[in-house]
Amino acid sequence: MAESDQVILTMTGISRAFPGVQALQDVDFNLRRGEIHALMGENGAGKSTLIKVLTGVEAPDTGVINLDGKEVQVKSPQHAQDLGISTVYQEINLCPNLTVAENILIGREPRRAGRIDWKRMNAEAREILLRLDVDIDVTRTLGSYSVAIQQMAAIARALEIASAKILILDEPTSSLDAYETSQLFGVMRKLKSQGTAVIFITHFIDQVYEIADRITVLRNGKLVGVYDTAALTHLELISNMLGRNLVELENVSKSRTRRAQSFSSEPLMQARELGSTGAIEPFDLDLYAGEVVGLAGLLGSGRTEIASLLFGIDKPDHGTLTYDGAVVRKYSPLASIARGVALSPEDRKAAGIVEDLSVRENIVLAMQASRGWFRFLSSAKQTEIADKYIKLLNIVTPSPEQPVKNLSGGNQQKVILARWLATNPQLLILDEPTRGIDVGAKAEIQKLVVALAEEGKACIFISSELDEVLRCSDRVVVLRDQEKITELAGDEMNETLIMQTIAGS
Amino acid sequence: MAQSNSLWRRFTTSQVFWPLVALGLIMLFNAFFTPNFFKLEIKDGHLFGSLIDIINRGAPLMVLAIGMTMVIATAGVDLSVGAVVAISAAVATVLINPALGNTLIASDKLVENVTATPLPVVILAALVAAALCGLWNGMLVSRGRIEPMVATLVLMVAGRGIAQLITGGQIITVYYTPYFFVGNGYLAGVPFTLFIVAAVGLFAWLLTRKTAIGMFVESIGINVKSSFYSGIDEKNIKLLVYTFSGICAGIAGLIVSSNIKSADANNAGLGFELDAILAVVIGGTLMTGGRFSLLASIIGALVIQSMTTTMYAIGVPAMAAQAVKAVVVMVVILLYSEQFRTVINRLFARKEVQS
Amino acid sequence: MNRSFKIDRKFVPLLATVGLFTIGYILGAIKYPGMARPQTFFNLFIDNAFLLIAATGLTLVIISGGIDLSVGAVIALTSVVAADLMENVGLSSLVVMPLMLLMGAAFGALMGGIIHYFKVQPFIVTLAGMFFARGMAFFVSLDAITITDPIYRSLSLARIHLIGKAFVSVHVIVAFVVLAVFMYLAHLTRFGRTVYAMGGNEQSARLMGLNVGRTKVMVYTLGGFCSALAGLVFSNNLLSGHGLYANGLEMEAIAAVIIGGTLLTGGVGYVFGTMFGVLVNGLIQVLIIFNGELSSWWTRIVIGLLTLVFILVQSTFTSWQRRQAGIRPTRKRSDAVATTSDGAVVPDTPTS
């Protein structure tokens, strides 16, 4: 069989720009029948935009999609389904209150004399699931099953209702444990043997090697390459994903070694066997005033989970945390702020900015929260603080009274940093502070982090961009699969070693 | 010149602008169709007239709207205010009633101008009862994590029963004249209720704008997760706004029972929760929470009350007036709805293309 | 497997209500022999037939994730307009009754349309609908109108004997027909399942290709229809119409639906359960009457508390079920498709 016979989908020269961002730039992608094809890249690489183009959520600016040899224009998600392209998301788009059988068959339920034939529906649903080697009671509600089973029901629906030829699994394993993952892989292998083409999006390197035939890597909206899994080492894959940032980021202080000597002897914060089941395995961590500790690892490796524990968003179910010599008992953002800890969260939109409030209010929010209800900052004082940080961080806004939602991503990020700097923290946890912002703002934030450490503050710096972590940090903690693997400092701090550690080789 | 321009701009983009326009339109309507609407008379040193009437009758609603605004700004709602009005009215009148704690009493004693409890205690007790109701709602919402609409529904259903329990199922009439002053008195020629509204409004304004509470309320209403990450004490803010709403309902209950000189557990404050919500919505505070303006809500309450009064004036029966009110309110809400604007814009765009 | 011994967990709230009613009635019958008479039992249905009809329509609305506050007002409006058309216009009740049902359905459809097409919260729209309907009732007549139509009168007085002398009214038969039709609709038609799907997750229901818009308008149309029918039964019972009738009835109906095991947030519930919600409501009144010492306001307090208990039971039950399934909270990914509060899909602006 010629190779072209096997190809079911080709996407050629796909580009898509959003205001201020080139999300996809001339990307090619092809998919064969009966293959599991991993789509990989860090945040902002363009994976989700590529999938949105394929499923008709976004129209490409340029580029051609060929399905089964015919050129198609995917107009809407519904149209994509009609064409046989179905997506199963991590947050499953089914109804948890209906039975499994209904979720699989609603819209095409078997009927007798105009009414739903429940008996036949249950039998059919059971049979469909059995074909995927899933044997469960289909009359129970979907919500009473684990996420893995729910995902399988979603897959069954995609195959049955949409008669999917192409199945997109968007981070299906993020909330599954090892056993559930193996269950899902079983289903995926079954689909593969039946000729379905599967696009598998994930952050878990090991899983890609376990199941994928080929890998397409994207970075910064561009195609890095398409590889046979067998011919690509872990290390090569990771270096392809993380890449070397070719953009010139200027003048970040390189005086790490000097700073390294000026650490105080007592750690500011000390975690011992700190952990939370299902989020992060128990880990030890010491943080000293005046240093920047980088957390390196892929998305989902436990970086954000460590930040959540240290800031009191989540409570640990294991180990102890000491701050300034005292054991931490109260886990809440408010208590953390009182201790002098600050967190700039990963998800700027959902957990960072308060959209409709002004820049001024966003900046003073945390400071005011720590002062309580009645020690109110007068509006003159608020404006003074806002003006100070707008100037200090070079925030571009027409006025402090502008709603923060009208600002660009980089400036929103700076507003959040200003919010925390205003609380005068001793420990700053920055989770992806440079994601989705332009190069200039990136460099400014990196410089700021280093400057803060030199002032004697402790910083935790989390980023998907390795060179950035290396440039800013004095030490790097490497994480893999929700576990702290090692800590690197001094000469060990180089990209190769970090990537080897992440790759687990 | 530039100065006045920007002032005008600030006015037109502020939250009070559209409610004021609505109020203005109603006044304009009255100028043409209602004789003597704007006439103010002085009788016995007191101001009389339709405008004074609107303020006096609208007072309970304005007070309720102030409390409701803060609740809605946190993306909540308080359905129980009508029932709390009844409870507060019941507590106050029962405490005044000379029959208190003494069922065998001569009927001429009942109609005497006396109170069984000192007036300050009466007022305090009614407000404490209302505050407890609010606290209960706040606990269910903030600690029980029950949806506001569901949580306050409980008291809405049970509240009138509690009020009846307090009054023993009777309509209690008050004959103690000092109490009448709350809802019917005049101070410096204007109704005393105006002073109550002003005091509650001023207190609420100080509470929200001269402390951090207003900012926290808006922040929670816009993005509760970001607020939590910023260290805002979301639970206690919610507890506070529901309690405050309860107290406002308590004050409204005092005004209502004093005004009609009796408490009827079944009918006191009936439908008030809906009027209060509508006042807030007309005032431009979104049901989804966020930015709020106490003044705009007060104007919203005035819009509703003046609409009612206008309709009485042109001869629409009191009960029938609510149909017109409903239509007006629906139009206002649709004008705030983005989808409605889109549909209208599309209609006009199509017409232009055709012509 | 011991499946046959296991009661499906989703029936627990419903069974609780059924059990509550049964035990309550039996205990009442032991204490007050009058309650053991068949007619007392049937009176429960006779007195609450209109509430049962209204609550049945409301059940579907609530399961779909909405709410209808106009129930009581539409009952009043129907009673007045029907009385006016029969007494003052002189139409036969045979013409008036279908006309009223049409009016109720059209009113519901209008509210459903505004809710769906303009994305205004059901709470607000039906609230305005409630004001409107009640106001219109007073536009038609300020005073109560007595109905003298002979057919209407004979319908009102008709008795259907079941056991010996014990009887039910025509209203009860109507209520049971409505109940049966709605049970059929809810459990055996795609329309009904779409209603459940919407209540569970409207966004998902749309993505599953279900016709959410049409279903939503339909649900409110049926709700309006049921309210109008309840209004006819109500006015037939009293043989008059007045704008003050059924004041606050929407709250009683909502309480009955919740006590009947339906989740106020939508997606879960049974039409059949609503019947027991209505019966519990009626039982409390009966017990209070037979007791003779307790006052009638205890009904409201007990109903309010029962509502709270059921809300609490349901919320702990839901979280317990989630824990059983071992569902961990999943971290929201920033590049996922975001859902706004009104359920519209808004693709996030991608960052890169």
Tab-separated table of N, CA, C and O in Angstrom, chain B residues 242-316:
chain	number	residue	atom	x	y	z
B	242	TYR	N	-25.345	39.759	53.486
B	242	TYR	CA	-26.672	39.183	53.741
B	242	TYR	C	-27.232	39.699	55.070
B	242	TYR	O	-28.428	39.958	55.192
B	243	THR	N	-26.349	39.824	56.070
B	243	THR	CA	-26.812	40.362	57.339
B	243	THR	C	-27.293	41.797	57.165
B	243	THR	O	-28.337	42.188	57.687
B	244	PHE	N	-26.528	42.572	56.405
B	244	PHE	CA	-26.913	43.964	56.180
B	244	PHE	C	-28.249	44.043	55.445
B	244	PHE	O	-29.110	44.867	55.770
B	245	SER	N	-28.415	43.164	54.468
B	245	SER	CA	-29.681	43.136	53.735
B	245	SER	C	-30.829	42.811	54.691
B	245	SER	O	-31.919	43.389	54.587
B	246	GLY	N	-30.574	41.905	55.630
B	246	GLY	CA	-31.590	41.579	56.632
B	246	GLY	C	-31.941	42.803	57.482
B	246	GLY	O	-33.123	43.091	57.712
B	247	ILE	N	-30.923	43.544	57.907
B	247	ILE	CA	-31.173	44.732	58.728
B	247	ILE	C	-31.984	45.763	57.941
B	247	ILE	O	-32.923	46.364	58.464
B	248	CYS	N	-31.624	45.941	56.654
B	248	CYS	CA	-32.377	46.874	55.809
B	248	CYS	C	-33.850	46.444	55.750
B	248	CYS	O	-34.754	47.291	55.832
B	249	ALA	N	-34.064	45.130	55.595
B	249	ALA	CA	-35.441	44.641	55.545
B	249	ALA	C	-36.130	44.921	56.879
B	249	ALA	O	-37.328	45.238	56.929
B	250	GLY	N	-35.385	44.820	57.973
B	250	GLY	CA	-35.939	45.119	59.287
B	250	GLY	C	-36.383	46.568	59.387
B	250	GLY	O	-37.473	46.868	59.889
B	251	ILE	N	-35.544	47.475	58.881
B	251	ILE	CA	-35.897	48.902	58.902
B	251	ILE	C	-37.151	49.128	58.049
B	251	ILE	O	-38.075	49.836	58.459
B	252	ALA	N	-37.169	48.499	56.870
B	252	ALA	CA	-38.339	48.632	55.996
B	252	ALA	C	-39.583	48.118	56.716
B	252	ALA	O	-40.665	48.705	56.602
B	253	GLY	N	-39.436	47.043	57.473
B	253	GLY	CA	-40.564	46.482	58.212
B	253	GLY	C	-41.096	47.465	59.242
B	253	GLY	O	-42.313	47.600	59.426
B	254	LEU	N	-40.181	48.187	59.909
B	254	LEU	CA	-40.604	49.199	60.885
B	254	LEU	C	-41.387	50.309	60.190
B	254	LEU	O	-42.444	50.741	60.660
B	255	ILE	N	-40.854	50.772	59.039
B	255	ILE	CA	-41.529	51.857	58.317
B	255	ILE	C	-42.926	51.408	57.896
B	255	ILE	O	-43.918	52.114	58.109
B	256	VAL	N	-42.987	50.201	57.299
B	256	VAL	CA	-44.272	49.718	56.785
B	256	VAL	C	-45.295	49.573	57.899
B	256	VAL	O	-46.423	50.067	57.804
B	257	SER	N	-44.899	48.940	59.023
B	257	SER	CA	-45.880	48.687	60.077
B	257	SER	C	-46.294	49.991	60.754
B	257	SER	O	-47.435	50.153	61.163
B	258	SER	N	-45.359	50.940	60.840
B	258	SER	CA	-45.696	52.233	61.427
B	258	SER	C	-46.630	53.002	60.500
B	258	SER	O	-47.573	53.645	60.949
B	259	ASN	N	-46.340	52.890	59.207
B	259	ASN	CA	-47.129	53.619	58.219
B	259	ASN	C	-48.587	53.180	58.224
B	259	ASN	O	-49.499	53.996	58.214
B	260	ILE	N	-48.817	51.861	58.213
B	260	ILE	CA	-50.190	51.374	58.176
B	260	ILE	C	-50.705	51.043	59.576
B	260	ILE	O	-51.789	50.512	59.742
B	261	LYS	N	-49.895	51.350	60.586
B	261	LYS	CA	-50.284	51.222	61.987
B	261	LYS	C	-50.706	49.805	62.365
B	261	LYS	O	-51.526	49.605	63.262
B	262	SER	N	-50.178	48.835	61.640
B	262	SER	CA	-50.501	47.450	61.992
B	262	SER	C	-49.495	46.514	61.321
B	262	SER	O	-48.696	46.937	60.496
B	263	ALA	N	-49.529	45.265	61.722
B	263	ALA	CA	-48.690	44.262	61.088
B	263	ALA	C	-49.553	43.091	60.660
B	263	ALA	O	-50.285	42.530	61.464
B	264	ASP	N	-49.479	42.780	59.357
B	264	ASP	CA	-50.216	41.642	58.817
B	264	ASP	C	-49.179	40.679	58.271
B	264	ASP	O	-48.552	40.939	57.247
B	265	ALA	N	-48.967	39.571	58.981
B	265	ALA	CA	-47.886	38.655	58.627
B	265	ALA	C	-48.042	38.120	57.209
B	265	ALA	O	-47.070	37.781	56.552
B	266	ASN	N	-49.268	38.053	56.739
B	266	ASN	CA	-49.479	37.509	55.405
B	266	ASN	C	-49.149	38.496	54.302
B	266	ASN	O	-48.691	38.114	53.237
B	267	ASN	N	-49.417	39.769	54.562
B	267	ASN	CA	-49.337	40.726	53.473
B	267	ASN	C	-48.280	41.811	53.629
B	267	ASN	O	-47.983	42.495	52.661
B	268	ALA	N	-47.705	41.948	54.817
B	268	ALA	CA	-46.682	42.975	54.986
B	268	ALA	C	-45.493	42.628	54.098
B	268	ALA	O	-44.975	41.515	54.142
B	269	GLY	N	-45.099	43.570	53.266
B	269	GLY	CA	-43.918	43.363	52.429
B	269	GLY	C	-44.093	42.326	51.350
B	269	GLY	O	-43.121	41.784	50.829
B	270	LEU	N	-45.344	42.058	50.992
B	270	LEU	CA	-45.582	41.045	49.956
B	270	LEU	C	-45.051	41.537	48.605
B	270	LEU	O	-45.376	42.626	48.164
B	271	GLY	N	-44.238	40.740	47.985
B	271	GLY	CA	-43.694	41.116	46.672
B	271	GLY	C	-42.548	42.113	46.747
B	271	GLY	O	-42.022	42.540	45.728
B	272	PHE	N	-42.134	42.471	47.982
B	272	PHE	CA	-41.049	43.448	48.122
B	272	PHE	C	-39.734	42.940	47.551
B	272	PHE	O	-38.962	43.695	46.994
B	273	GLU	N	-39.493	41.622	47.724
B	273	GLU	CA	-38.215	41.090	47.252
B	273	GLU	C	-38.061	41.339	45.756
B	273	GLU	O	-36.992	41.667	45.268
B	274	LEU	N	-39.193	41.214	45.060
B	274	LEU	CA	-39.140	41.367	43.610
B	274	LEU	C	-38.936	42.829	43.239
B	274	LEU	O	-38.118	43.156	42.386
B	275	ASP	N	-39.661	43.715	43.902
B	275	ASP	CA	-39.482	45.141	43.651
B	275	ASP	C	-38.043	45.561	43.935
B	275	ASP	O	-37.454	46.334	43.178
B	276	ALA	N	-37.486	45.045	45.020
B	276	ALA	CA	-36.120	45.435	45.394
B	276	ALA	C	-35.123	44.963	44.335
B	276	ALA	O	-34.216	45.697	43.939
B	277	ILE	N	-35.298	43.725	43.877
B	277	ILE	CA	-34.397	43.212	42.849
B	277	ILE	C	-34.511	44.069	41.590
B	277	ILE	O	-33.506	44.457	40.982
B	278	LEU	N	-35.745	44.386	41.213
B	278	LEU	CA	-35.946	45.179	40.014
B	278	LEU	C	-35.322	46.565	40.165
B	278	LEU	O	-34.720	47.084	39.230
B	279	ALA	N	-35.433	47.154	41.358
B	279	ALA	CA	-34.829	48.467	41.582
B	279	ALA	C	-33.329	48.405	41.341
B	279	ALA	O	-32.748	49.277	40.690
B	280	VAL	N	-32.710	47.350	41.837
B	280	VAL	CA	-31.264	47.205	41.674
B	280	VAL	C	-30.915	47.002	40.196
B	280	VAL	O	-29.953	47.584	39.685
B	281	VAL	N	-31.729	46.201	39.521
B	281	VAL	CA	-31.452	45.932	38.107
B	281	VAL	C	-31.629	47.204	37.271
B	281	VAL	O	-30.819	47.512	36.408
B	282	ILE	N	-32.683	47.956	37.572
B	282	ILE	CA	-32.867	49.230	36.866
B	282	ILE	C	-31.684	50.150	37.154
B	282	ILE	O	-31.232	50.893	36.293
B	283	GLY	N	-31.166	50.052	38.362
B	283	GLY	CA	-30.003	50.851	38.739
B	283	GLY	C	-28.712	50.422	38.066
B	283	GLY	O	-27.659	50.977	38.345
B	284	GLY	N	-28.795	49.416	37.212
B	284	GLY	CA	-27.647	49.062	36.384
B	284	GLY	C	-26.651	48.112	37.026
B	284	GLY	O	-25.594	47.848	36.466
B	285	THR	N	-26.949	47.601	38.210
B	285	THR	CA	-26.079	46.569	38.783
B	285	THR	C	-26.472	45.236	38.162
B	285	THR	O	-27.650	44.897	38.133
B	286	LEU	N	-25.472	44.516	37.663
B	286	LEU	CA	-25.782	43.263	36.975
B	286	LEU	C	-26.102	42.160	37.974
B	286	LEU	O	-25.494	42.086	39.037
B	287	MET	N	-27.070	41.292	37.582
B	287	MET	CA	-27.396	40.150	38.441
B	287	MET	C	-26.194	39.215	38.579
B	287	MET	O	-26.133	38.412	39.499
B	288	THR	N	-25.242	39.288	37.672
B	288	THR	CA	-24.059	38.434	37.740
B	288	THR	C	-23.000	39.020	38.674
B	288	THR	O	-21.938	38.435	38.833
B	289	GLY	N	-23.297	40.179	39.279
B	289	GLY	CA	-22.378	40.735	40.251
B	289	GLY	C	-21.409	41.731	39.657
B	289	GLY	O	-21.354	41.921	38.451
B	290	GLY	N	-20.638	42.351	40.546
B	290	GLY	CA	-19.638	43.308	40.097
B	290	GLY	C	-19.940	44.725	40.532
B	290	GLY	O	-20.458	44.943	41.625
B	291	ARG	N	-19.608	45.664	39.668
B	291	ARG	CA	-19.767	47.083	39.978
B	291	ARG	C	-21.174	47.411	40.453
B	291	ARG	O	-22.151	46.932	39.870
B	292	PHE	N	-21.269	48.207	41.509
B	292	PHE	CA	-22.590	48.575	41.971
B	292	PHE	C	-22.611	50.057	42.326
B	292	PHE	O	-21.561	50.668	42.532
B	293	SER	N	-23.798	50.610	42.326
B	293	SER	CA	-23.965	51.999	42.749
B	293	SER	C	-25.199	52.075	43.628
B	293	SER	O	-26.305	51.759	43.188
B	294	LEU	N	-24.994	52.469	44.883
B	294	LEU	CA	-26.116	52.570	45.821
B	294	LEU	C	-27.087	53.646	45.358
B	294	LEU	O	-28.305	53.459	45.390
B	295	LEU	N	-26.536	54.765	44.866
B	295	LEU	CA	-27.379	55.870	44.439
B	295	LEU	C	-28.251	55.440	43.271
B	295	LEU	O	-29.452	55.737	43.226
B	296	ALA	N	-27.646	54.710	42.323
B	296	ALA	CA	-28.414	54.268	41.157
B	296	ALA	C	-29.552	53.342	41.577
B	296	ALA	O	-30.646	53.398	41.016
B	297	SER	N	-29.304	52.510	42.577
B	297	SER	CA	-30.362	51.615	43.047
B	297	SER	C	-31.483	52.402	43.719
B	297	SER	O	-32.660	52.088	43.558
B	298	ILE	N	-31.100	53.438	44.473
B	298	ILE	CA	-32.120	54.272	45.121
B	298	ILE	C	-32.969	54.956	44.047
B	298	ILE	O	-34.197	55.001	44.134
B	299	ILE	N	-32.299	55.439	43.006
B	299	ILE	CA	-33.050	56.053	41.904
B	299	ILE	C	-33.930	54.990	41.238
B	299	ILE	O	-35.076	55.261	40.872
B	300	GLY	N	-33.377	53.774	41.111
B	300	GLY	CA	-34.170	52.683	40.546
B	300	GLY	C	-35.445	52.455	41.353
B	300	GLY	O	-36.535	52.255	40.797
B	301	ALA	N	-35.310	52.501	42.679
B	301	ALA	CA	-36.490	52.335	43.536
B	301	ALA	C	-37.475	53.475	43.314
B	301	ALA	O	-38.693	53.268	43.272
B	302	LEU	N	-36.944	54.690	43.130
B	302	LEU	CA	-37.812	55.838	42.873
B	302	LEU	C	-38.530	55.686	41.536
B	302	LEU	O	-39.686	56.067	41.395
B	303	VAL	N	-37.810	55.113	40.546
B	303	VAL	CA	-38.426	54.881	39.234
B	303	VAL	C	-39.651	53.980	39.417
B	303	VAL	O	-40.747	54.278	38.927
B	304	ILE	N	-39.467	52.894	40.163
B	304	ILE	CA	-40.572	51.956	40.368
B	304	ILE	C	-41.716	52.626	41.111
B	304	ILE	O	-42.882	52.528	40.719
B	305	GLN	N	-41.381	53.361	42.182
B	305	GLN	CA	-42.428	53.982	42.977
B	305	GLN	C	-43.153	55.078	42.188
B	305	GLN	O	-44.379	55.177	42.238
B	306	SER	N	-42.409	55.884	41.421
B	306	SER	CA	-43.073	56.966	40.696
B	306	SER	C	-43.933	56.400	39.576
B	306	SER	O	-44.982	56.961	39.252
B	307	MET	N	-43.488	55.273	39.012
B	307	MET	CA	-44.327	54.605	38.011
B	307	MET	C	-45.660	54.201	38.650
B	307	MET	O	-46.731	54.430	38.087
B	308	THR	N	-45.563	53.608	39.842
B	308	THR	CA	-46.777	53.186	40.539
B	308	THR	C	-47.668	54.387	40.844
B	308	THR	O	-48.864	54.380	40.545
B	309	THR	N	-47.066	55.413	41.427
B	309	THR	CA	-47.844	56.592	41.809
B	309	THR	C	-48.489	57.247	40.586
B	309	THR	O	-49.656	57.654	40.623
B	310	THR	N	-47.715	57.325	39.487
B	310	THR	CA	-48.246	57.906	38.257
B	310	THR	C	-49.488	57.154	37.802
B	310	THR	O	-50.493	57.753	37.430
B	311	MET	N	-49.385	55.858	37.856
B	311	MET	CA	-50.516	55.065	37.377
B	311	MET	C	-51.740	55.236	38.267
B	311	MET	O	-52.853	55.300	37.770
B	312	TYR	N	-51.508	55.357	39.578
B	312	TYR	CA	-52.651	55.669	40.444
B	312	TYR	C	-53.255	56.993	40.002
B	312	TYR	O	-54.467	57.147	39.896
B	313	ALA	N	-52.357	57.957	39.764
B	313	ALA	CA	-52.817	59.315	39.473
B	313	ALA	C	-53.667	59.350	38.206
B	313	ALA	O	-54.617	60.119	38.118
B	314	ILE	N	-53.310	58.554	37.197
B	314	ILE	CA	-54.117	58.569	35.971
B	314	ILE	C	-55.224	57.530	36.038
B	314	ILE	O	-55.868	57.236	35.032
B	315	GLY	N	-55.439	56.950	37.190
B	315	GLY	CA	-56.635	56.136	37.390
B	315	GLY	C	-56.472	54.650	37.156
B	315	GLY	O	-57.456	53.921	37.087
B	316	VAL	N	-55.215	54.167	37.037
B	316	VAL	CA	-55.034	52.718	36.924
B	316	VAL	C	-55.123	52.134	38.321
B	316	VAL	O	-54.484	52.646	39.242
